[in-house]
Every structure is written in structure tokens, then in C-alpha cells.
mmCIF file of C-alpha atoms in Angstrom:
data_model
loop_
_atom_site.group_PDB
_atom_site.id
_atom_site.type_symbol
_atom_site.label_atom_id
_atom_site.label_comp_id
_atom_site.label_asym_id
_atom_site.label_seq_id
_atom_site.Cartn_x
_atom_site.Cartn_y
_atom_site.Cartn_z
ATOM 1 C CA UNK H 35 0.000 0.000 0.000
ATOM 2 C CA UNK H 36 1.483 3.302 -1.121
ATOM 3 C CA UNK H 37 0.355 5.271 1.938
ATOM 4 C CA UNK H 38 1.985 2.733 4.257
ATOM 5 C CA UNK H 39 5.247 3.156 2.352
ATOM 6 C CA UNK H 40 4.940 6.891 2.946
ATOM 7 C CA UNK H 41 4.592 6.295 6.707
ATOM 8 C CA UNK H 42 7.607 3.967 6.604
ATOM 9 C CA UNK H 43 9.659 6.670 4.877
ATOM 10 C CA UNK H 44 8.579 9.266 7.442
ATOM 11 C CA UNK H 45 9.563 6.909 10.271
ATOM 12 C CA UNK H 46 13.012 6.312 8.784
ATOM 13 C CA UNK H 47 13.667 10.010 8.147
ATOM 14 C CA UNK H 48 12.526 10.962 11.657
ATOM 15 C CA UNK H 49 14.135 8.061 13.556
ATOM 16 C CA UNK H 50 10.794 6.654 14.705
ATOM 17 C CA UNK H 51 11.178 2.934 15.436
ATOM 18 C CA UNK H 52 8.621 0.836 13.568
ATOM 19 C CA UNK H 53 8.121 -2.884 13.076
ATOM 20 C CA UNK H 54 10.526 -4.381 10.533
ATOM 21 C CA UNK H 55 9.378 -6.010 7.294
ATOM 22 C CA UNK H 56 9.645 -9.742 8.071
ATOM 23 C CA UNK H 57 8.254 -9.180 11.563
ATOM 24 C CA UNK H 58 5.395 -7.185 9.996
ATOM 25 C CA UNK H 59 4.514 -10.135 7.723
ATOM 26 C CA UNK H 60 4.206 -12.475 10.704
ATOM 27 C CA UNK H 61 2.280 -9.861 12.679
ATOM 28 C CA UNK H 62 -0.255 -9.660 9.836
ATOM 29 C CA UNK H 63 -0.625 -13.444 9.824
ATOM 30 C CA UNK H 64 -1.310 -13.396 13.553
ATOM 31 C CA UNK H 65 -3.835 -10.534 13.243
ATOM 32 C CA UNK H 66 -5.824 -11.973 10.315
ATOM 33 C CA UNK H 67 -8.553 -13.782 12.237
ATOM 34 C CA UNK H 68 -8.640 -11.499 15.268
ATOM 35 C CA UNK H 69 -11.635 -9.479 16.412
ATOM 36 C CA UNK H 70 -9.856 -7.517 19.152
ATOM 37 C CA UNK H 71 -6.238 -6.380 19.312
ATOM 38 C CA UNK H 72 -4.289 -4.490 21.966
ATOM 39 C CA UNK H 73 -1.061 -2.766 20.954
ATOM 40 C CA UNK H 74 1.449 -1.436 23.466
ATOM 41 C CA UNK H 75 3.628 1.119 21.672
ATOM 42 C CA UNK H 76 1.701 2.807 18.850
ATOM 43 C CA UNK H 77 4.494 5.148 17.716
ATOM 44 C CA UNK H 78 3.040 6.823 14.578
ATOM 45 C CA UNK H 79 0.531 4.049 13.881
ATOM 46 C CA UNK H 80 2.415 1.951 11.316
ATOM 47 C CA UNK H 81 2.013 -1.469 12.969
ATOM 48 C CA UNK H 82 -1.536 -0.612 14.016
ATOM 49 C CA UNK H 83 -2.399 0.198 10.401
ATOM 50 C CA UNK H 84 -0.840 -3.074 9.267
ATOM 51 C CA UNK H 85 -2.973 -5.070 11.706
ATOM 52 C CA UNK H 86 -6.136 -3.149 10.794
ATOM 53 C CA UNK H 87 -5.450 -3.607 7.075
ATOM 54 C CA UNK H 88 -5.077 -7.379 7.308
ATOM 55 C CA UNK H 89 -7.983 -8.001 9.705
ATOM 56 C CA UNK H 90 -11.488 -6.901 10.633
ATOM 57 C CA UNK H 91 -10.376 -6.307 14.218
ATOM 58 C CA UNK H 92 -10.892 -3.354 16.491
ATOM 59 C CA UNK H 93 -7.649 -1.977 17.900
ATOM 60 C CA UNK H 94 -6.906 -0.491 21.315
ATOM 61 C CA UNK H 95 -3.442 1.059 21.180
ATOM 62 C CA UNK H 96 -1.271 2.840 23.739
ATOM 63 C CA UNK H 97 1.306 5.575 23.096
ATOM 64 C CA UNK H 98 2.745 7.777 25.840
ATOM 65 C CA UNK H 99 4.458 10.312 23.527
ATOM 66 C CA UNK H 100 1.949 13.058 22.718
ATOM 67 C CA UNK H 101 3.379 14.045 19.337
ATOM 68 C CA UNK H 102 3.550 10.455 18.105
ATOM 69 C CA UNK H 103 0.047 9.712 19.397
ATOM 70 C CA UNK H 104 -1.286 12.725 17.478
ATOM 71 C CA UNK H 105 0.457 11.594 14.278
ATOM 72 C CA UNK H 106 -0.881 8.058 14.734
ATOM 73 C CA UNK H 107 -4.418 9.414 15.167
ATOM 74 C CA UNK H 108 -4.017 11.382 11.924
ATOM 75 C CA UNK H 109 -2.746 8.281 10.127
ATOM 76 C CA UNK H 110 -5.654 6.139 11.357
ATOM 77 C CA UNK H 111 -8.034 8.847 10.137
ATOM 78 C CA UNK H 112 -6.289 9.116 6.758
ATOM 79 C CA UNK H 113 -6.858 5.373 6.203
ATOM 80 C CA UNK H 114 -10.488 5.601 7.365
ATOM 81 C CA UNK H 115 -9.895 3.364 10.394
ATOM 82 C CA UNK H 116 -10.685 5.875 13.149
ATOM 83 C CA UNK H 117 -13.949 4.084 14.056
ATOM 84 C CA UNK H 118 -12.019 0.837 14.687
ATOM 85 C CA UNK H 119 -9.305 2.406 16.854
ATOM 86 C CA UNK H 120 -9.165 3.637 20.434
ATOM 87 C CA UNK H 121 -5.852 5.336 21.140
ATOM 88 C CA UNK H 122 -4.713 5.905 24.723
ATOM 89 C CA UNK H 123 -2.166 8.722 25.026
ATOM 90 C CA UNK H 124 -1.056 7.677 28.513
ATOM 91 C CA UNK H 125 1.404 5.548 30.448
ATOM 92 C CA UNK H 126 0.989 1.931 29.307
ATOM 93 C CA UNK H 127 1.023 0.363 32.772
ATOM 94 C CA UNK H 128 -1.818 2.615 33.978
ATOM 95 C CA UNK H 129 -3.907 1.781 30.890
ATOM 96 C CA UNK H 130 -3.239 -1.963 31.228
ATOM 97 C CA UNK H 131 -4.306 -1.859 34.887
ATOM 98 C CA UNK H 132 -7.491 -0.030 33.956
ATOM 99 C CA UNK H 133 -8.347 -2.386 31.074
ATOM 100 C CA UNK H 134 -7.693 -5.440 33.243
ATOM 101 C CA UNK H 135 -9.919 -3.900 35.941
ATOM 102 C CA UNK H 136 -12.688 -3.581 33.325
ATOM 103 C CA UNK H 137 -12.204 -7.273 32.392
ATOM 104 C CA UNK H 138 -11.356 -6.375 28.795
ATOM 105 C CA UNK H 139 -10.162 -9.288 26.649
ATOM 106 C CA UNK H 140 -8.157 -9.445 23.423
ATOM 107 C CA UNK H 141 -7.394 -12.079 20.795
ATOM 108 C CA UNK H 142 -3.943 -10.568 20.216
ATOM 109 C CA UNK H 143 -1.630 -8.360 22.259
ATOM 110 C CA UNK H 144 1.218 -6.800 20.280
ATOM 111 C CA UNK H 145 3.913 -5.768 22.736
ATOM 112 C CA UNK H 146 6.278 -3.212 21.200
ATOM 113 C CA UNK H 147 6.655 -0.543 23.860
ATOM 114 C CA UNK H 148 9.433 0.148 26.363
ATOM 115 C CA UNK H 149 11.562 -3.028 26.301
ATOM 116 C CA UNK H 150 12.557 -2.705 29.957
ATOM 117 C CA UNK H 151 8.868 -2.790 30.953
ATOM 118 C CA UNK H 152 7.868 -6.071 29.237
ATOM 119 C CA UNK H 153 8.327 -8.036 32.471
ATOM 120 C CA UNK H 154 6.242 -5.513 34.428
ATOM 121 C CA UNK H 155 3.411 -5.661 31.848
ATOM 122 C CA UNK H 156 3.324 -9.459 31.598
ATOM 123 C CA UNK H 157 0.889 -10.328 34.454
ATOM 124 C CA UNK H 158 -1.596 -7.723 33.170
ATOM 125 C CA UNK H 159 -1.239 -8.874 29.548
ATOM 126 C CA UNK H 160 -1.982 -12.419 30.655
ATOM 127 C CA UNK H 161 -5.205 -11.221 32.321
ATOM 128 C CA UNK H 162 -6.150 -9.305 29.158
ATOM 129 C CA UNK H 163 -5.769 -12.235 26.753
ATOM 130 C CA UNK H 164 -8.598 -14.564 25.868
ATOM 131 C CA UNK H 165 -7.806 -18.226 26.442
ATOM 132 C CA UNK H 166 -6.289 -19.294 23.136
ATOM 133 C CA UNK H 167 -5.178 -15.700 22.535
ATOM 134 C CA UNK H 168 -1.747 -14.619 21.347
ATOM 135 C CA UNK H 169 1.002 -12.466 22.818
ATOM 136 C CA UNK H 170 3.402 -11.177 20.137
ATOM 137 C CA UNK H 171 6.430 -9.462 21.712
ATOM 138 C CA UNK H 172 8.861 -7.654 19.398
ATOM 139 C CA UNK H 173 12.577 -6.779 19.742
ATOM 140 C CA UNK H 174 13.334 -9.452 22.323
ATOM 141 C CA UNK H 175 16.933 -9.845 21.102
ATOM 142 C CA UNK H 176 17.556 -6.089 21.488
ATOM 143 C CA UNK H 177 20.373 -5.590 18.973
ATOM 144 C CA UNK H 178 21.705 -9.077 19.759
ATOM 145 C CA UNK H 179 22.508 -8.056 23.351
ATOM 146 C CA UNK H 180 19.991 -10.300 25.110
ATOM 147 C CA UNK H 181 21.526 -13.575 23.901
ATOM 148 C CA UNK H 182 25.080 -12.285 23.695
ATOM 149 C CA UNK H 183 27.811 -13.256 26.130
ATOM 150 C CA UNK H 184 29.728 -9.980 25.821
ATOM 151 C CA UNK H 185 29.462 -7.203 28.369
ATOM 152 C CA UNK H 186 26.308 -5.150 27.820
ATOM 153 C CA UNK H 187 26.895 -1.384 27.407
ATOM 154 C CA UNK H 188 25.697 0.535 30.472
ATOM 155 C CA UNK H 189 22.842 2.348 28.673
ATOM 156 C CA UNK H 190 21.245 -1.004 27.712
ATOM 157 C CA UNK H 191 21.952 -2.954 30.899
ATOM 158 C CA UNK H 192 18.603 -2.668 32.691
ATOM 159 C CA UNK H 193 16.658 -3.197 29.437
ATOM 160 C CA UNK H 194 18.648 -6.339 28.657
ATOM 161 C CA UNK H 195 18.296 -7.678 32.226
ATOM 162 C CA UNK H 196 14.546 -7.060 32.180
ATOM 163 C CA UNK H 197 14.150 -8.669 28.750
ATOM 164 C CA UNK H 198 16.012 -11.727 30.030
ATOM 165 C CA UNK H 199 13.609 -11.868 33.009
ATOM 166 C CA UNK H 200 10.651 -11.535 30.618
ATOM 167 C CA UNK H 201 11.920 -14.398 28.431
ATOM 168 C CA UNK H 202 12.522 -16.597 31.475
ATOM 169 C CA UNK H 203 9.021 -15.796 32.797
ATOM 170 C CA UNK H 204 7.190 -16.706 29.587
ATOM 171 C CA UNK H 205 9.313 -19.820 29.033
ATOM 172 C CA UNK H 206 8.560 -21.106 32.527
ATOM 173 C CA UNK H 207 4.840 -20.192 32.494
ATOM 174 C CA UNK H 208 2.858 -23.418 31.996
ATOM 175 C CA UNK H 209 -0.094 -21.424 30.589
ATOM 176 C CA UNK H 210 1.925 -20.236 27.583
ATOM 177 C CA UNK H 211 3.237 -22.109 24.564
ATOM 178 C CA UNK H 212 5.951 -19.916 23.043
ATOM 179 C CA UNK H 213 7.895 -19.912 19.780
ATOM 180 C CA UNK H 214 10.961 -17.714 19.439
ATOM 181 C CA UNK H 215 12.073 -16.250 16.108
ATOM 182 C CA UNK H 216 15.523 -14.856 15.342
ATOM 183 C CA UNK H 217 14.097 -12.720 12.546
ATOM 184 C CA UNK H 218 14.893 -8.989 12.388
ATOM 185 C CA UNK H 219 15.458 -7.954 16.047
ATOM 186 C CA UNK H 220 13.840 -11.138 17.352
ATOM 187 C CA UNK H 221 10.268 -11.746 18.424
ATOM 188 C CA UNK H 222 8.316 -14.313 20.376
ATOM 189 C CA UNK H 223 4.779 -15.540 19.788
ATOM 190 C CA UNK H 224 3.063 -17.065 22.815
ATOM 191 C CA UNK H 225 -0.343 -18.732 22.818
ATOM 192 C CA UNK H 226 -2.280 -18.701 26.059
ATOM 193 C CA UNK H 227 -3.565 -22.257 26.442
ATOM 194 C CA UNK H 228 -7.311 -22.645 26.007
#
């Protein structure tokens, strides 16, 4: 889609991180049959638009950065998807707590927000997934640092440590069946057992 390419170009020129191509293909496959999707980390709406384009789902999406949230809202409108999207311009943890408190449920949760917070979000995400639902977490290799043996640069240390805790938590959770992919920056797809 030409308009999506335009958004991709904008993201590259403005250093806005968006989902990479091969990851995007798998994300679309996961979204196809979904009715309800939750996205943590909207950025400018690129991945949200991808999921909306390849499904009939409604999307709840969370973006803390005001400027990016505004741009995402404009992009959803431009594609005519505004009636299928609810964008929360707030802190993700607060929104997740609120949604869980309202007993909201989703077929798919796309986790692509602050990498150091994945472990903190996990118990709430689990509550928000339907049985048989899917958690898709992006960037779990974090530039190859998560699996690497070398010393992690200081600025990435807490992110890497928290991602390692997240991976350990989902691997050891008997309610999840997880598949890890070393594609792009790495992602994991976990099904919550029915």
C-alpha cells in the first residue's frame, strides 16, 4: 500500500522505530482472524495500520508520547480506520491496569513498547488475553545483546536484564506455549492455552 510506504519513509527520516518487514509479515498473519487487538507502543501508527489492514479487528493502542500519538491518530483517520481504533495517550502500565480492571479481553496483544517494561506488563497482559489468545512481543533480542555473552553497554543494561527476566518468565509459564524467532530484532509468539 502506497500510503503505508509513505509512513515507513517518514519513520526512517525521523528516527521513529517501527516494526521491521519480516516481523510485519508475521504480525499480519497473527492478526488476520482477530476481532480484538491491543497494541502497546503505537508510535506513529504503522504497525496498528498493518494489523487493521489485514484483519477486521478493532484496535486499542497505547502511546505515551503526545506528538507520536497525534500523528498516529491522523494516520488512522487518513486510512479511514478511526472508528475501529481507540488510542490511549497515557502511560501503558496505567492503561493496562485499567483495562484489566474492566475485564477487557483481546485475541492478540502486540507488545512493542518500552523493552525494559515487558516483564512488568506481563501479568496484566496475561489477564487481558482470551484463552487461546496470542502475545506477540517484538525486539526481544535487542540488537543481539539479550543472547550475547559480551558485556552489555551501560545504557542497555537494565533493558537487557529485564528482557532476560521476561523471556525466562514466559518460558517457565505453563499457561503459555511460546515460539521464538531470530528474525529482524527477534520476536516471540506465545499462545495462552485454552
